């Protein structure tokens, strides 16, 4: 279904293409993603976003705030994801999209996830001078075994509250 018209920036991505498994492994009960690919040099004048995550059926909702950095100083936010399931290894961290900076808190809804997979997400700010800030503390979700029929596209929706 189409999203209602709004001033929110919309970007489309395909998480299932961007997050491809590479090697086999047995998944333990502990989900330990690889380290985040921090930018070098990292602009620590940009605060680390404070990320929270909510999962419902096949939708993941990321919400974040950026303390101590003026909204006007941020051009956009980069969203990274990491996927791992019981039969394949992790994909490594993949940039799945960017959203323009808007009034905080930022809210992004991601759709169409595979069942029985661990996903990790991280967000970082990019300044108006194109310097890249540090990643937030990563957040994880396990999608469980809820059956669903995947669609052909995924959406990143940037919505203000």
mmCIF file of C-alpha atoms in Angstrom:
data_model
loop_
_atom_site.group_PDB
_atom_site.id
_atom_site.type_symbol
_atom_site.label_atom_id
_atom_site.label_comp_id
_atom_site.label_asym_id
_atom_site.label_seq_id
_atom_site.Cartn_x
_atom_site.Cartn_y
_atom_site.Cartn_z
ATOM 1 C CA UNK A 1 0.000 0.000 0.000
ATOM 2 C CA UNK A 2 1.187 3.491 -0.732
ATOM 3 C CA UNK A 3 2.258 5.793 2.062
ATOM 4 C CA UNK A 4 0.191 8.941 2.503
ATOM 5 C CA UNK A 5 1.706 12.060 0.945
ATOM 6 C CA UNK A 6 3.964 13.926 3.326
ATOM 7 C CA UNK A 7 7.070 16.052 3.419
ATOM 8 C CA UNK A 8 9.039 13.097 4.733
ATOM 9 C CA UNK A 9 11.900 11.965 2.562
ATOM 10 C CA UNK A 10 11.424 8.456 1.187
ATOM 11 C CA UNK A 11 14.154 6.163 -0.003
ATOM 12 C CA UNK A 12 13.795 2.638 -1.272
ATOM 13 C CA UNK A 13 16.234 -0.169 -0.768
ATOM 14 C CA UNK A 14 16.281 -3.922 -0.964
ATOM 15 C CA UNK A 15 17.520 -5.333 2.290
ATOM 16 C CA UNK A 16 17.431 -8.897 0.985
ATOM 17 C CA UNK A 17 19.848 -7.897 -1.796
ATOM 18 C CA UNK A 18 22.018 -5.613 0.316
ATOM 19 C CA UNK A 19 22.417 -8.198 3.081
ATOM 20 C CA UNK A 20 23.593 -11.395 1.423
ATOM 21 C CA UNK A 21 24.993 -14.315 3.426
ATOM 22 C CA UNK A 22 28.491 -15.453 2.483
ATOM 23 C CA UNK A 23 29.596 -18.510 4.508
ATOM 24 C CA UNK A 24 27.947 -21.291 6.505
ATOM 25 C CA UNK A 25 27.957 -21.445 10.288
ATOM 26 C CA UNK A 26 25.905 -22.782 13.158
ATOM 27 C CA UNK A 27 24.110 -19.983 14.974
ATOM 28 C CA UNK A 28 24.576 -20.021 18.711
ATOM 29 C CA UNK A 29 22.158 -18.413 21.132
ATOM 30 C CA UNK A 30 24.429 -15.381 21.265
ATOM 31 C CA UNK A 31 24.310 -12.961 18.365
ATOM 32 C CA UNK A 32 27.655 -11.192 18.045
ATOM 33 C CA UNK A 33 27.847 -9.000 14.952
ATOM 34 C CA UNK A 34 31.192 -7.984 13.524
ATOM 35 C CA UNK A 35 32.507 -4.571 14.610
ATOM 36 C CA UNK A 36 30.897 -1.583 12.940
ATOM 37 C CA UNK A 37 32.852 -0.048 10.032
ATOM 38 C CA UNK A 38 33.730 3.256 11.731
ATOM 39 C CA UNK A 39 34.853 6.002 9.374
ATOM 40 C CA UNK A 40 38.455 7.132 9.682
ATOM 41 C CA UNK A 41 38.763 9.920 10.580
ATOM 42 C CA UNK A 42 35.583 10.006 12.624
ATOM 43 C CA UNK A 43 34.126 13.420 13.508
ATOM 44 C CA UNK A 44 33.513 13.132 17.240
ATOM 45 C CA UNK A 45 32.035 16.647 17.331
ATOM 46 C CA UNK A 46 28.905 14.878 16.029
ATOM 47 C CA UNK A 47 27.171 13.117 18.907
ATOM 48 C CA UNK A 48 26.457 9.382 18.829
ATOM 49 C CA UNK A 49 22.759 8.918 18.031
ATOM 50 C CA UNK A 50 20.683 7.249 20.756
ATOM 51 C CA UNK A 51 18.853 4.463 18.925
ATOM 52 C CA UNK A 52 15.855 2.417 20.020
ATOM 53 C CA UNK A 53 14.257 -0.421 18.087
ATOM 54 C CA UNK A 54 10.796 -1.982 17.941
ATOM 55 C CA UNK A 55 9.836 -5.114 15.979
ATOM 56 C CA UNK A 56 6.314 -6.154 15.008
ATOM 57 C CA UNK A 57 5.687 -9.099 12.648
ATOM 58 C CA UNK A 58 7.727 -8.091 9.572
ATOM 59 C CA UNK A 59 8.367 -4.431 10.384
ATOM 60 C CA UNK A 60 11.288 -2.927 12.284
ATOM 61 C CA UNK A 61 10.969 0.631 13.552
ATOM 62 C CA UNK A 62 14.151 2.553 14.337
ATOM 63 C CA UNK A 63 13.862 5.725 16.411
ATOM 64 C CA UNK A 64 16.785 7.944 17.325
ATOM 65 C CA UNK A 65 17.743 11.238 18.894
ATOM 66 C CA UNK A 66 20.992 13.164 18.622
ATOM 67 C CA UNK A 67 21.925 14.962 21.822
ATOM 68 C CA UNK A 68 24.327 17.910 21.897
ATOM 69 C CA UNK A 69 24.496 18.349 18.106
ATOM 70 C CA UNK A 70 22.226 20.940 16.454
ATOM 71 C CA UNK A 71 19.833 19.429 13.907
ATOM 72 C CA UNK A 72 20.953 22.084 11.391
ATOM 73 C CA UNK A 73 24.525 20.707 11.557
ATOM 74 C CA UNK A 74 23.417 17.279 10.274
ATOM 75 C CA UNK A 75 22.842 16.729 6.561
ATOM 76 C CA UNK A 76 21.650 13.121 6.761
ATOM 77 C CA UNK A 77 21.820 9.880 8.684
ATOM 78 C CA UNK A 78 23.275 6.628 7.354
ATOM 79 C CA UNK A 79 21.560 3.388 8.361
ATOM 80 C CA UNK A 80 23.528 0.139 8.469
ATOM 81 C CA UNK A 81 22.214 -3.405 8.926
ATOM 82 C CA UNK A 82 23.722 -6.808 9.668
ATOM 83 C CA UNK A 83 21.930 -10.138 9.177
ATOM 84 C CA UNK A 84 22.614 -13.640 10.466
ATOM 85 C CA UNK A 85 20.548 -16.835 10.552
ATOM 86 C CA UNK A 86 21.034 -20.477 11.549
ATOM 87 C CA UNK A 87 22.203 -21.818 8.183
ATOM 88 C CA UNK A 88 24.325 -19.018 6.792
ATOM 89 C CA UNK A 89 26.961 -16.737 8.148
ATOM 90 C CA UNK A 90 26.516 -13.091 8.716
ATOM 91 C CA UNK A 91 26.484 -10.745 5.794
ATOM 92 C CA UNK A 92 28.779 -8.187 7.338
ATOM 93 C CA UNK A 93 27.592 -4.638 7.851
ATOM 94 C CA UNK A 94 25.844 -3.115 4.830
ATOM 95 C CA UNK A 95 24.684 0.454 4.335
ATOM 96 C CA UNK A 96 20.973 0.055 3.577
ATOM 97 C CA UNK A 97 20.060 3.689 3.177
ATOM 98 C CA UNK A 98 20.374 7.353 4.078
ATOM 99 C CA UNK A 99 17.650 9.688 5.274
ATOM 100 C CA UNK A 100 17.737 13.468 5.299
ATOM 101 C CA UNK A 101 17.965 15.148 8.663
ATOM 102 C CA UNK A 102 14.619 16.329 9.971
ATOM 103 C CA UNK A 103 13.215 17.346 13.335
ATOM 104 C CA UNK A 104 14.229 14.919 16.070
ATOM 105 C CA UNK A 105 13.410 12.284 17.033
ATOM 106 C CA UNK A 106 13.889 10.577 13.677
ATOM 107 C CA UNK A 107 11.747 7.516 12.934
ATOM 108 C CA UNK A 108 12.446 5.032 10.137
ATOM 109 C CA UNK A 109 10.323 1.981 9.334
ATOM 110 C CA UNK A 110 11.984 -0.980 7.608
ATOM 111 C CA UNK A 111 9.894 -3.769 6.104
ATOM 112 C CA UNK A 112 10.190 -7.315 4.751
ATOM 113 C CA UNK A 113 12.540 -9.301 6.910
ATOM 114 C CA UNK A 114 13.232 -13.031 6.738
ATOM 115 C CA UNK A 115 11.954 -15.239 9.546
ATOM 116 C CA UNK A 116 14.321 -16.761 12.103
ATOM 117 C CA UNK A 117 17.088 -14.243 11.519
ATOM 118 C CA UNK A 118 19.072 -11.991 13.784
ATOM 119 C CA UNK A 119 19.380 -8.429 12.525
ATOM 120 C CA UNK A 120 21.490 -5.630 13.955
ATOM 121 C CA UNK A 121 21.094 -1.952 13.113
ATOM 122 C CA UNK A 122 23.235 1.139 13.588
ATOM 123 C CA UNK A 123 22.873 4.796 12.636
ATOM 124 C CA UNK A 124 25.385 7.622 12.285
ATOM 125 C CA UNK A 125 25.139 11.292 11.381
ATOM 126 C CA UNK A 126 26.778 13.026 8.420
ATOM 127 C CA UNK A 127 27.404 16.752 8.855
ATOM 128 C CA UNK A 128 26.615 19.517 6.386
ATOM 129 C CA UNK A 129 30.399 19.558 5.774
ATOM 130 C CA UNK A 130 30.278 15.830 4.837
ATOM 131 C CA UNK A 131 32.178 14.698 7.919
ATOM 132 C CA UNK A 132 30.980 11.400 9.372
ATOM 133 C CA UNK A 133 30.158 10.965 13.036
ATOM 134 C CA UNK A 134 30.384 7.870 15.231
ATOM 135 C CA UNK A 135 27.837 5.064 15.093
ATOM 136 C CA UNK A 136 25.227 4.713 17.792
ATOM 137 C CA UNK A 137 25.304 1.696 20.043
ATOM 138 C CA UNK A 138 23.966 -1.066 17.792
ATOM 139 C CA UNK A 139 20.529 -2.561 18.433
ATOM 140 C CA UNK A 140 19.456 -6.090 17.552
ATOM 141 C CA UNK A 141 16.230 -7.942 16.851
ATOM 142 C CA UNK A 142 15.360 -11.621 16.235
ATOM 143 C CA UNK A 143 12.546 -11.971 13.708
ATOM 144 C CA UNK A 144 11.216 -15.311 14.961
ATOM 145 C CA UNK A 145 9.217 -17.743 12.868
ATOM 146 C CA UNK A 146 6.242 -15.605 11.870
ATOM 147 C CA UNK A 147 5.360 -16.628 8.297
ATOM 148 C CA UNK A 148 4.797 -13.905 5.752
ATOM 149 C CA UNK A 149 4.853 -13.372 2.019
ATOM 150 C CA UNK A 150 7.670 -10.981 1.113
ATOM 151 C CA UNK A 151 6.938 -8.223 -1.370
ATOM 152 C CA UNK A 152 9.319 -7.010 -4.058
ATOM 153 C CA UNK A 153 10.557 -3.804 -2.437
ATOM 154 C CA UNK A 154 11.538 -2.495 0.954
ATOM 155 C CA UNK A 155 10.880 1.027 2.114
ATOM 156 C CA UNK A 156 12.738 3.409 4.330
ATOM 157 C CA UNK A 157 10.277 5.990 5.568
ATOM 158 C CA UNK A 158 11.576 9.096 7.283
ATOM 159 C CA UNK A 159 8.778 10.393 9.473
ATOM 160 C CA UNK A 160 8.682 13.163 12.040
ATOM 161 C CA UNK A 161 6.668 12.720 15.229
#
